[in-house]
mmCIF file of C-alpha atoms in Angstrom:
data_model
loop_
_atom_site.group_PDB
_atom_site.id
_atom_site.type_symbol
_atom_site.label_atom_id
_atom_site.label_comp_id
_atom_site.label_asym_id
_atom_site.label_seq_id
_atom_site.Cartn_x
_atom_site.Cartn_y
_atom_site.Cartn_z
ATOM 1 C CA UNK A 1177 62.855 117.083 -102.358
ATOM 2 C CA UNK A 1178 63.685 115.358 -105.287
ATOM 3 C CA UNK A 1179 60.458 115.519 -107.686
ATOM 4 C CA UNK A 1180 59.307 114.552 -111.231
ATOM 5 C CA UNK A 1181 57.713 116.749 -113.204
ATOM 6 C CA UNK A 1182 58.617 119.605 -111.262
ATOM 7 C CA UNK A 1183 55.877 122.351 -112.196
ATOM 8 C CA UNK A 1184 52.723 119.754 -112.140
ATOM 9 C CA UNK A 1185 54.238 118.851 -108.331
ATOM 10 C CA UNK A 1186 54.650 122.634 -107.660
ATOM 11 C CA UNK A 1187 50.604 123.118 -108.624
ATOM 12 C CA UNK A 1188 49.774 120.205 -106.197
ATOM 13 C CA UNK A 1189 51.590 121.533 -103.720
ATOM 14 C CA UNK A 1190 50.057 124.820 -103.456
ATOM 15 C CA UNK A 1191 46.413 123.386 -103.663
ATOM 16 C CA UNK A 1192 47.300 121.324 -101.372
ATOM 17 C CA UNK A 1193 48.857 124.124 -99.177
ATOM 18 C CA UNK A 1194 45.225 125.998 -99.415
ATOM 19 C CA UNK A 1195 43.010 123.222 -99.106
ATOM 20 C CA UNK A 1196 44.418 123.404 -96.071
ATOM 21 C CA UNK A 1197 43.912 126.691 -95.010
ATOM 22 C CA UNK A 1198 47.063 127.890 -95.978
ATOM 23 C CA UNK A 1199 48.554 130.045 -98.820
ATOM 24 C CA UNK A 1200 51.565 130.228 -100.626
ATOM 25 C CA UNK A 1201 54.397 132.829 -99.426
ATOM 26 C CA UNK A 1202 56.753 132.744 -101.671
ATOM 27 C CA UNK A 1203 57.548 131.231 -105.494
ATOM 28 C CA UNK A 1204 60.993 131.528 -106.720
ATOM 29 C CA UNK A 1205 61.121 129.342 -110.178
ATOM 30 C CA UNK A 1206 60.942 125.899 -110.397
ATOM 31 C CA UNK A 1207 63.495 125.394 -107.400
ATOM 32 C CA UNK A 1208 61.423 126.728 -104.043
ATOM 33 C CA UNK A 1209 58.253 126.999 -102.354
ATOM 34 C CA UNK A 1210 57.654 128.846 -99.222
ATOM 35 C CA UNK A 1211 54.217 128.014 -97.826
ATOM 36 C CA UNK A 1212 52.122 129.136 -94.936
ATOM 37 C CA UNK A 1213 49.729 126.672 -93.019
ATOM 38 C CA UNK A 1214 47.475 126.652 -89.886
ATOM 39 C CA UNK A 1215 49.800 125.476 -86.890
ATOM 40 C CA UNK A 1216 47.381 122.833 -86.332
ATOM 41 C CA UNK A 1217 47.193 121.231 -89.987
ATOM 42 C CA UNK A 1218 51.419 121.259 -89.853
ATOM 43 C CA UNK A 1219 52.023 117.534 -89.805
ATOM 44 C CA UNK A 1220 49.106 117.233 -92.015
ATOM 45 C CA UNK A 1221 50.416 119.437 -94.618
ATOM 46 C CA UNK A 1222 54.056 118.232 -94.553
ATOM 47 C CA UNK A 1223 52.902 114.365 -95.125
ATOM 48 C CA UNK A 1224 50.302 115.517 -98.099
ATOM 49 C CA UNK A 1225 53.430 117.319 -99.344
ATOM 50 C CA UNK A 1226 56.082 114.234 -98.858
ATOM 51 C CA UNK A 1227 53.543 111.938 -100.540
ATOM 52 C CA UNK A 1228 54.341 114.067 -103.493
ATOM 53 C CA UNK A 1229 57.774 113.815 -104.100
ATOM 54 C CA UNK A 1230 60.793 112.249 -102.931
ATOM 55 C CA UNK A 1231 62.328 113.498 -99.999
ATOM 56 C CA UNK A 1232 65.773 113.593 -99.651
ATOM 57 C CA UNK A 1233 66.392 116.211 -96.696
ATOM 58 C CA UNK A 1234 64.169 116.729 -93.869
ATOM 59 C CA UNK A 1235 64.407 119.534 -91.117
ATOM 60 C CA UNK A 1236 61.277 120.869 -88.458
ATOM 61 C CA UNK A 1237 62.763 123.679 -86.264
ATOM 62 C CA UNK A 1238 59.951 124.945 -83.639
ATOM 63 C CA UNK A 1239 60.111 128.668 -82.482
ATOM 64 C CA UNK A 1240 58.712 129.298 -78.964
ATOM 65 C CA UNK A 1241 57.544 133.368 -79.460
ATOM 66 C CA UNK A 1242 55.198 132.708 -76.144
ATOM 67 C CA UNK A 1243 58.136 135.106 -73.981
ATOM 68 C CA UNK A 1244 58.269 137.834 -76.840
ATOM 69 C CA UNK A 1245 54.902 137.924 -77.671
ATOM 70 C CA UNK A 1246 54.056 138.127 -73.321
ATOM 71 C CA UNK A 1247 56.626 141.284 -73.093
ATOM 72 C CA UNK A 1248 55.564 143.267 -75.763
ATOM 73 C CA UNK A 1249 51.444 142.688 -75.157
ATOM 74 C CA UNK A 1250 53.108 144.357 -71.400
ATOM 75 C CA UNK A 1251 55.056 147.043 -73.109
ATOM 76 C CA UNK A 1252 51.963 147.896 -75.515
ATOM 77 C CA UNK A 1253 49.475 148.183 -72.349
ATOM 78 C CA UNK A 1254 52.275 150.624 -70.539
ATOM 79 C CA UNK A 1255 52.402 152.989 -74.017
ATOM 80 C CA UNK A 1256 48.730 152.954 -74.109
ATOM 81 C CA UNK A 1257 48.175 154.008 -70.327
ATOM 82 C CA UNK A 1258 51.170 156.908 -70.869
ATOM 83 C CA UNK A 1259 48.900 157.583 -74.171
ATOM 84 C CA UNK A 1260 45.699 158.019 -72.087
ATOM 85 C CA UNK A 1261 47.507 159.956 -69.338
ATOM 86 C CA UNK A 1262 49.113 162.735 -72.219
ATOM 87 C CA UNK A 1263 45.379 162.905 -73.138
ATOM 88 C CA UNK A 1264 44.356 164.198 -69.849
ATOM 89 C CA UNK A 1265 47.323 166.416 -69.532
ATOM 90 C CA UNK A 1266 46.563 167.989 -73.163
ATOM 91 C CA UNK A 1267 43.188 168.487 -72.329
ATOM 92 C CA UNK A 1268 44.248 170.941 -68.650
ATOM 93 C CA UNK A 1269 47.055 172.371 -70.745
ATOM 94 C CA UNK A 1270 46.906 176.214 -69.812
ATOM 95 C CA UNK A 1271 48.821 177.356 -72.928
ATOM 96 C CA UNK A 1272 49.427 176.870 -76.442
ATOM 97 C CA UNK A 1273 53.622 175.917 -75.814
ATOM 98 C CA UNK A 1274 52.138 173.607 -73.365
ATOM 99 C CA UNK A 1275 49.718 171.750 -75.538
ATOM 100 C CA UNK A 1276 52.176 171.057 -78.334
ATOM 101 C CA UNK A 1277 54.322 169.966 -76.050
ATOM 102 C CA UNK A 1278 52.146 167.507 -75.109
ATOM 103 C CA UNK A 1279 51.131 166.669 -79.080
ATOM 104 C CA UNK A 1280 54.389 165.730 -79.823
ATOM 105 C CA UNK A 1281 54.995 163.365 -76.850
ATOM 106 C CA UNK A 1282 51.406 162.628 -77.646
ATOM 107 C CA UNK A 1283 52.447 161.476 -81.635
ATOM 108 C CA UNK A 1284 55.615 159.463 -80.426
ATOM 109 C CA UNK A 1285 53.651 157.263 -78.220
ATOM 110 C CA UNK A 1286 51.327 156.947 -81.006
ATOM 111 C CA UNK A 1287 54.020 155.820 -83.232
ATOM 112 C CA UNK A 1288 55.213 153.388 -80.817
ATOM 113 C CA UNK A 1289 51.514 151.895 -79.903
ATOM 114 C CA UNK A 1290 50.828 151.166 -83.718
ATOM 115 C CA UNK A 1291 54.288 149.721 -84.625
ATOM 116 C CA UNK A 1292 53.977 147.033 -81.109
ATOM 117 C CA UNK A 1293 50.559 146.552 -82.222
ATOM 118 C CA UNK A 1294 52.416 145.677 -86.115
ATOM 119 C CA UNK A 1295 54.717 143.473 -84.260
ATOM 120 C CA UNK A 1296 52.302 141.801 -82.598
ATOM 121 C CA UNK A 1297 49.983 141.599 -85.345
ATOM 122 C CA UNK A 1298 52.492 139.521 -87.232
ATOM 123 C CA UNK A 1299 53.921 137.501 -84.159
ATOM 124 C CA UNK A 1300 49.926 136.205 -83.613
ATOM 125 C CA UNK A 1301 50.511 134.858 -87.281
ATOM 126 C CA UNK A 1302 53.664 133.726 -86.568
ATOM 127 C CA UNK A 1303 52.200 131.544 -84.196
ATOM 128 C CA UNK A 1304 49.314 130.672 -85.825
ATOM 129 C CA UNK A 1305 51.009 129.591 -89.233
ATOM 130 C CA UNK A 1306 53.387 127.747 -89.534
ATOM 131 C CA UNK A 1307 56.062 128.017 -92.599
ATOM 132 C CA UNK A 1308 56.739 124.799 -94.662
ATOM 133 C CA UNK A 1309 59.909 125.708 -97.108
ATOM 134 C CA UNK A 1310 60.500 122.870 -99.943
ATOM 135 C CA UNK A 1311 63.627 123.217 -102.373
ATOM 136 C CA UNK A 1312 63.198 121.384 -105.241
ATOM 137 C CA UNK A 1313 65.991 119.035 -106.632
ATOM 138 C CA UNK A 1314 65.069 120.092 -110.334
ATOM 139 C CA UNK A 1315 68.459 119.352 -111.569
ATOM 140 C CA UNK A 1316 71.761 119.175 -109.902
ATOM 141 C CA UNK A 1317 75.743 118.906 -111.592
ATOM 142 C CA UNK A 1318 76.318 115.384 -112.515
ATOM 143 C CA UNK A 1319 79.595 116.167 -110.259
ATOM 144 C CA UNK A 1320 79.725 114.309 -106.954
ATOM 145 C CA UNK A 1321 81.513 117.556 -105.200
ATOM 146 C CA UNK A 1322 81.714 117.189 -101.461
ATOM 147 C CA UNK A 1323 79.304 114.510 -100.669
ATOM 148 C CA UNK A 1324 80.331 110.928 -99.699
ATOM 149 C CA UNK A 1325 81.811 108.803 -102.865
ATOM 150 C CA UNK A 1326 81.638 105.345 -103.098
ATOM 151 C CA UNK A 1327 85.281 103.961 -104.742
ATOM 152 C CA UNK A 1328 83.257 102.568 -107.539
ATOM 153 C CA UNK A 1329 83.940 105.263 -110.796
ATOM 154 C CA UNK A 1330 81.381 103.567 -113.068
ATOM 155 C CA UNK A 1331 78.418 105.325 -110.730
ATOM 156 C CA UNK A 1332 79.502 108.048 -111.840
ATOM 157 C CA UNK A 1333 78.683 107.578 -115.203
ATOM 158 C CA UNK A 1334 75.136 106.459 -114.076
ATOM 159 C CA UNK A 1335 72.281 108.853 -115.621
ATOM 160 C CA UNK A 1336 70.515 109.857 -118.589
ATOM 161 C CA UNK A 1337 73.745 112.191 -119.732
ATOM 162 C CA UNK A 1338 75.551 109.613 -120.466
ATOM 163 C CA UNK A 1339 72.809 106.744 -121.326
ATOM 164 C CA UNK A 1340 71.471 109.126 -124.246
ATOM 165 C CA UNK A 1341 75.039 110.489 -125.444
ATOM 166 C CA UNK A 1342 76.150 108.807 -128.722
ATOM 167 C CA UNK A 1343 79.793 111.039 -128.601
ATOM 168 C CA UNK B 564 92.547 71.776 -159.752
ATOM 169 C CA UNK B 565 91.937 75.637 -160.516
ATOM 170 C CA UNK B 566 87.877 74.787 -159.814
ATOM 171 C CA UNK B 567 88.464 73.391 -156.630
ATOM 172 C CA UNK B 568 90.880 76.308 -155.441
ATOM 173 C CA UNK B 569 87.521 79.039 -156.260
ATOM 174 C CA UNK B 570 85.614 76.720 -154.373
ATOM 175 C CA UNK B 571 87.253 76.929 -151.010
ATOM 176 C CA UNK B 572 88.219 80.828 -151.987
ATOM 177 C CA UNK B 573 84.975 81.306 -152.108
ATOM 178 C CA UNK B 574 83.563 78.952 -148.808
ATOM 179 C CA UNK B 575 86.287 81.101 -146.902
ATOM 180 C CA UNK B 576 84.891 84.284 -148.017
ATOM 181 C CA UNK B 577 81.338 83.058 -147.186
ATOM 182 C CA UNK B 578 82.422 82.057 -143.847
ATOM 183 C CA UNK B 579 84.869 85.520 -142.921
ATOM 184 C CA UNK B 580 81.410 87.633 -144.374
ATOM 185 C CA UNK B 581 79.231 85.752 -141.689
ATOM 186 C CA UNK B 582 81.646 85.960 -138.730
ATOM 187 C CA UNK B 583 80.741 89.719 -137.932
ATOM 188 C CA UNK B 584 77.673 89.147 -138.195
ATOM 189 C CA UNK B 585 77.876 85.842 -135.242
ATOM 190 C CA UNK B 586 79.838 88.223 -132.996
ATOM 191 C CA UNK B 587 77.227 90.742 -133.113
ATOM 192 C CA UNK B 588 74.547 88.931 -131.492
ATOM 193 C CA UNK B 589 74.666 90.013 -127.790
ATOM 194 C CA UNK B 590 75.958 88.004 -124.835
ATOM 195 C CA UNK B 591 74.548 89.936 -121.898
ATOM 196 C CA UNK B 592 70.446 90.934 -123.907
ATOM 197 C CA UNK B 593 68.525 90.369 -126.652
ATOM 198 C CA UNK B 594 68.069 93.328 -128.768
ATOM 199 C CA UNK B 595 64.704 94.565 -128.131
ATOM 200 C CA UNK B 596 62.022 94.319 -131.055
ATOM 201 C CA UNK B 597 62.140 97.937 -133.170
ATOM 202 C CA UNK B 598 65.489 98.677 -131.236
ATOM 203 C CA UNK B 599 69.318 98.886 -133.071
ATOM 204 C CA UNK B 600 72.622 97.060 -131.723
ATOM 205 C CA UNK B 601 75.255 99.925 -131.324
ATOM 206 C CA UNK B 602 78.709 99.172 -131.876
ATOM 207 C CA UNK B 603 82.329 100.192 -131.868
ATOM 208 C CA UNK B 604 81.648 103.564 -129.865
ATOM 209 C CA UNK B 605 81.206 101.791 -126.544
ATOM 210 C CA UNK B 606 83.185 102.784 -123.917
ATOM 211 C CA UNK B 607 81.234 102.685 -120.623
ATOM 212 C CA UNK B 608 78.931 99.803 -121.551
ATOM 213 C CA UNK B 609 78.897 96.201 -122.952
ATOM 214 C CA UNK B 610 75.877 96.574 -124.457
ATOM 215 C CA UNK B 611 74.046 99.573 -125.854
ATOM 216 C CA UNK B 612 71.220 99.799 -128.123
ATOM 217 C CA UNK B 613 68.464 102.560 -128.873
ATOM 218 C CA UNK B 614 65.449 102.621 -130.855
ATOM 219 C CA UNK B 615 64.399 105.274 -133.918
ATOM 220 C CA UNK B 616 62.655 107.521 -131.559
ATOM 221 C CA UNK B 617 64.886 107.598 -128.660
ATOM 222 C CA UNK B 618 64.849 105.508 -126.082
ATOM 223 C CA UNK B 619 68.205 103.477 -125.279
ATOM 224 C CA UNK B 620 68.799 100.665 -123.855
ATOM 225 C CA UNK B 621 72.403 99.735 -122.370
ATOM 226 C CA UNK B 622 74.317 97.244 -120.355
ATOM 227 C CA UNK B 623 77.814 96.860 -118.190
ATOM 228 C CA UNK B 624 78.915 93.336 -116.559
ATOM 229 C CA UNK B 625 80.842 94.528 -113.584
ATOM 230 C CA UNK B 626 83.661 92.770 -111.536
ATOM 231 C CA UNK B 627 83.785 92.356 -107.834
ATOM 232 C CA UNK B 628 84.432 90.056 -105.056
ATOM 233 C CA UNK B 629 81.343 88.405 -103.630
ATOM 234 C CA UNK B 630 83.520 87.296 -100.762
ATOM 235 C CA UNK B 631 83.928 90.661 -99.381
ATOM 236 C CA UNK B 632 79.994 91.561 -98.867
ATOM 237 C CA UNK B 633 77.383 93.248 -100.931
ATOM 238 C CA UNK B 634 74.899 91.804 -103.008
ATOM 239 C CA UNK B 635 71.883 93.573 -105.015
ATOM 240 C CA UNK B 636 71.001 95.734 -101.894
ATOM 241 C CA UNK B 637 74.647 97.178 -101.337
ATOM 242 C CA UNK B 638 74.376 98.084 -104.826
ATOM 243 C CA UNK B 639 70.698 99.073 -105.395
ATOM 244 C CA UNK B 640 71.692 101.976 -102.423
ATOM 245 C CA UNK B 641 75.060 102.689 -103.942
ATOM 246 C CA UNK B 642 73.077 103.603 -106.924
ATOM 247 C CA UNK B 643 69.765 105.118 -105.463
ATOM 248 C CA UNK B 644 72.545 107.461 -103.317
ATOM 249 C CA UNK B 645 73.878 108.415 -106.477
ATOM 250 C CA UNK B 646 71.134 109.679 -108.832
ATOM 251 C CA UNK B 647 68.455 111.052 -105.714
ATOM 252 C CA UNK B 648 71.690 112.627 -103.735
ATOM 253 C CA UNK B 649 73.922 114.016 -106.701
ATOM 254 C CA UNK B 650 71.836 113.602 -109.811
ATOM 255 C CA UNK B 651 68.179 115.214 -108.651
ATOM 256 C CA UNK B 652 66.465 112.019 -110.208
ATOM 257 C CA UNK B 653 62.987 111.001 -108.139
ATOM 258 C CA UNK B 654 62.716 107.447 -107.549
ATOM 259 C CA UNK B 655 58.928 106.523 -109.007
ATOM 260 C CA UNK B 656 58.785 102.504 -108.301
ATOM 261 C CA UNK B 657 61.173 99.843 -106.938
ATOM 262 C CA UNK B 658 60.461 95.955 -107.741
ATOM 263 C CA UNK B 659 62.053 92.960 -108.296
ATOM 264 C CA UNK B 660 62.936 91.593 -111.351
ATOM 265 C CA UNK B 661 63.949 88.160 -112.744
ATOM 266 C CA UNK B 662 65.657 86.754 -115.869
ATOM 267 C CA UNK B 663 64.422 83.871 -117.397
ATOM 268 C CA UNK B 664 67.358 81.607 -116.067
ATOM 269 C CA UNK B 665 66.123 82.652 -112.745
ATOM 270 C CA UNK B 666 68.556 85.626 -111.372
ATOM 271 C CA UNK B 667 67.131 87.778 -109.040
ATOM 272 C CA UNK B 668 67.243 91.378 -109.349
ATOM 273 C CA UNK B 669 65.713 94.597 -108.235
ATOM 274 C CA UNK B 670 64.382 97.726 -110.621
ATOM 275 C CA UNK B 671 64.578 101.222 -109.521
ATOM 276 C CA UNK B 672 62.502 103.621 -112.023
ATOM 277 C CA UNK B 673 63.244 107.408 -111.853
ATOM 278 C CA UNK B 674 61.917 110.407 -112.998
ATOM 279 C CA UNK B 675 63.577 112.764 -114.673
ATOM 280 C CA UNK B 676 62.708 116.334 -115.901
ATOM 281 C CA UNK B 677 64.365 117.804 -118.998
ATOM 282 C CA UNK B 678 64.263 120.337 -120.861
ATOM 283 C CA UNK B 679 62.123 118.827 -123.650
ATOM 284 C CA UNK B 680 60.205 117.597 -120.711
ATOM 285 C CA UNK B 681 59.332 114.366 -118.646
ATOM 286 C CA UNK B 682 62.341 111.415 -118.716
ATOM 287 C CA UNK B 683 62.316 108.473 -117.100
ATOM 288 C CA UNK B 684 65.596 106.406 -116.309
ATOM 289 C CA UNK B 685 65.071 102.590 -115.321
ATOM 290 C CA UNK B 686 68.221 100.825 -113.661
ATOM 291 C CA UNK B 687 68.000 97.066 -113.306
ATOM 292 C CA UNK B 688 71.050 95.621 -110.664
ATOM 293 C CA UNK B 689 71.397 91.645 -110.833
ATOM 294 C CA UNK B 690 74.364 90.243 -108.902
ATOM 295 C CA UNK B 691 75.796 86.552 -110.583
ATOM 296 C CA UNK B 692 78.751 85.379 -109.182
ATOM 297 C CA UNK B 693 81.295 87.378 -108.956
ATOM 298 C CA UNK B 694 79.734 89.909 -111.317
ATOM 299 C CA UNK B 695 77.322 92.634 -111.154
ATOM 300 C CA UNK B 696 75.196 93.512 -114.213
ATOM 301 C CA UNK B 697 74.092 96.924 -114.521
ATOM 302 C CA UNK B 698 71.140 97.646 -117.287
ATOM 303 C CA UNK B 699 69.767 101.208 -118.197
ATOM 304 C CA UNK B 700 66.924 102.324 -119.944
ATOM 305 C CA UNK B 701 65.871 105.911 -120.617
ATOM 306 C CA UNK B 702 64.258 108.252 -122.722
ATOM 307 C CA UNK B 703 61.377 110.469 -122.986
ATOM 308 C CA UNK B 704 58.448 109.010 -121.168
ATOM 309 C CA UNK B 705 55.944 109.923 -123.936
ATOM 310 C CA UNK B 706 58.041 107.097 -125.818
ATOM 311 C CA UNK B 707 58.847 104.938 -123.523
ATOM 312 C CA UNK B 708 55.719 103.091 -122.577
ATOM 313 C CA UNK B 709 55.022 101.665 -126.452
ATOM 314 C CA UNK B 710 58.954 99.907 -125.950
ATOM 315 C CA UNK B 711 57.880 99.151 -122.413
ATOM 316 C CA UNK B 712 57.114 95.212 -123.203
ATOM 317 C CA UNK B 713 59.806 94.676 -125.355
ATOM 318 C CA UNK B 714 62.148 96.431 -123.070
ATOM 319 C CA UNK B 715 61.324 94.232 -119.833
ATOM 320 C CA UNK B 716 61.710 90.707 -122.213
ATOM 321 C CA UNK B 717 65.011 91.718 -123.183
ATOM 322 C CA UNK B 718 65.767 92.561 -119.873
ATOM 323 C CA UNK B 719 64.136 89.321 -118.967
ATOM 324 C CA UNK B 720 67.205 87.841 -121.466
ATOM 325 C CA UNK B 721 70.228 89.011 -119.332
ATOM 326 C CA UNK B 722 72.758 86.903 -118.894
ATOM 327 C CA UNK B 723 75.895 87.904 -118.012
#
């Protein structure tokens, strides 16, 4: 996105961004924007934002977490069912080696239950944001570099550089 | 004999001190009100001018063959590609334009921002013949607007 008056489009951006639910992930200077919005206000957001500026690049990739998210709400039901069963077993354990056996299987389970729960956690936000990133053409070499060049060496002297330079 | 002699001496002095002054006035624009002629440090442009507080005003009549194609729209891309692609300059407003003599144009307005804060950069295309005229105007927006009239009538005044 190629904007003017970078910092005052930067502001609108982000109220924008939570007017519409959404919040702002990630801020790094004047040359990108990482936002977060309600899956549902997407194409709402990203027109509010192109109204804003001048976009030169566009690119919507779509992430389908349905299969992941299915698998591990599966493997998080079998951990807590092997957690309920270790219960029982603690509870008729006839000695003390026995029970802390059973404590420490009991704690790994545990540990696994909380971090798919984490994972899952952050997938249900995955899908219920979605994440808008916006680089910001503040201001780019005056060379051409790669990109396609017309044979026509006087656009290349096109720009306020060279307008305002009096050497 | 003598008297006559100082008389043309001096009506060819007269006319040699006021020939510099005839070839400065500007083929392609008329200076702007407030704004200065700059000359004999031009390299890229025909014309060139700027005002006290900043804001300059320039010209280049370019060559090409209208037979093989173009016209204002090849080269209003050709130069939107150039400053949005390569130079990170946000085009603000597009319009057409026309001279007084009736040549059709088109006006692409960018923003620019600088270090001392908000620029704008105005590029005016007209295609005559076999030439294309290229006109610039920038400076610091918080200047630009009080030259804005006088800018647009000597733009008006191209003629190439």
């Amino acid at each position: 996105m190629a904007v003017y008056k970078v910092e005052q489009i930067q502001a609108q951006v982000i109220a924008s961004t939570r007017e519409l639910g959404g919040h702002l992930s990630e801020h790094v200077d004047r040359t990108r924007l990482v936002l977060r919005v309600p899956a549902a206000r997407f194409d709402q957001a990203l027109a509010r934002i192109e109204g804003l500026g001048d976009t030169t690049h566009r690119f919507v990739r779509a992430l389908d977490v349905t299969a992941a998210s299915r698998d591990l709400e599966m493997r998080l039901r079998n951990a807590e069912a092997v957690r309920d069963r270790l219960l029982k077993l603690l509870d008729k354990a006839p000695d003390v080696k026995q029970s802390l056996a059973v404590e420490a299987e009991l704690d790994r389970v545990a540990e696994r239950i909380e971090q798919m729960k984490g994972q899952l956690k952050l997938m249900s936000d995955q899908i219920a944001f979605s994440t808008i990133m916006i680089n910001f053409t503040v201001k780019r070499s005056e060379t051409v570099g790669s990109d396609f060049e017309l044979p026509f060496p006087w656009l290349r002297t096109l720009g306020l550089q060279h307008l305002l330079s009096f050497q | 004999m003598i008297h006559t002699a100082k008389r043309w001496a001096h009506a060819a002095w007269l006319i040699l001190s006021l020939a510099p002054a005839g070839c400065a006035s500007s083929p392609l624009l008329q200076t702007p009100h407030k704004f200065l002629r700059l000359e004999g440090h031009e390299q890229e442009y025909d014309y060139r001018a700027t005002s006290a507080d900043g804001i300059v005003l320039a010209g280049r009549v370019l060559d090409y063959d209208k037979s093989l194609g173009g016209g204002v729209s090849f080269w209003v891309d050709a130069i939107k590609l150039r400053l949005q692609a390569t130079g990170g300059y946000a085009l603000l407003k597009e319009e057409s334009i026309q001279t007084t003599r009736g040549l059709q144009g088109k006006q692409l307005r960018f923003g620019h921002d600088e270090k001392r804060g908000a620029y704008q950069y105005w590029v005016t295309v007209f295609v005559s013949g076999n030439k294309v005229v290229v006109l610039e105007c920038g400076g610091p927006e918080s200047k630009l607007g009080a030259h804005e009239a006088a800018i647009m009538q000597a733009l008006a005044s191209a003629s190439p």
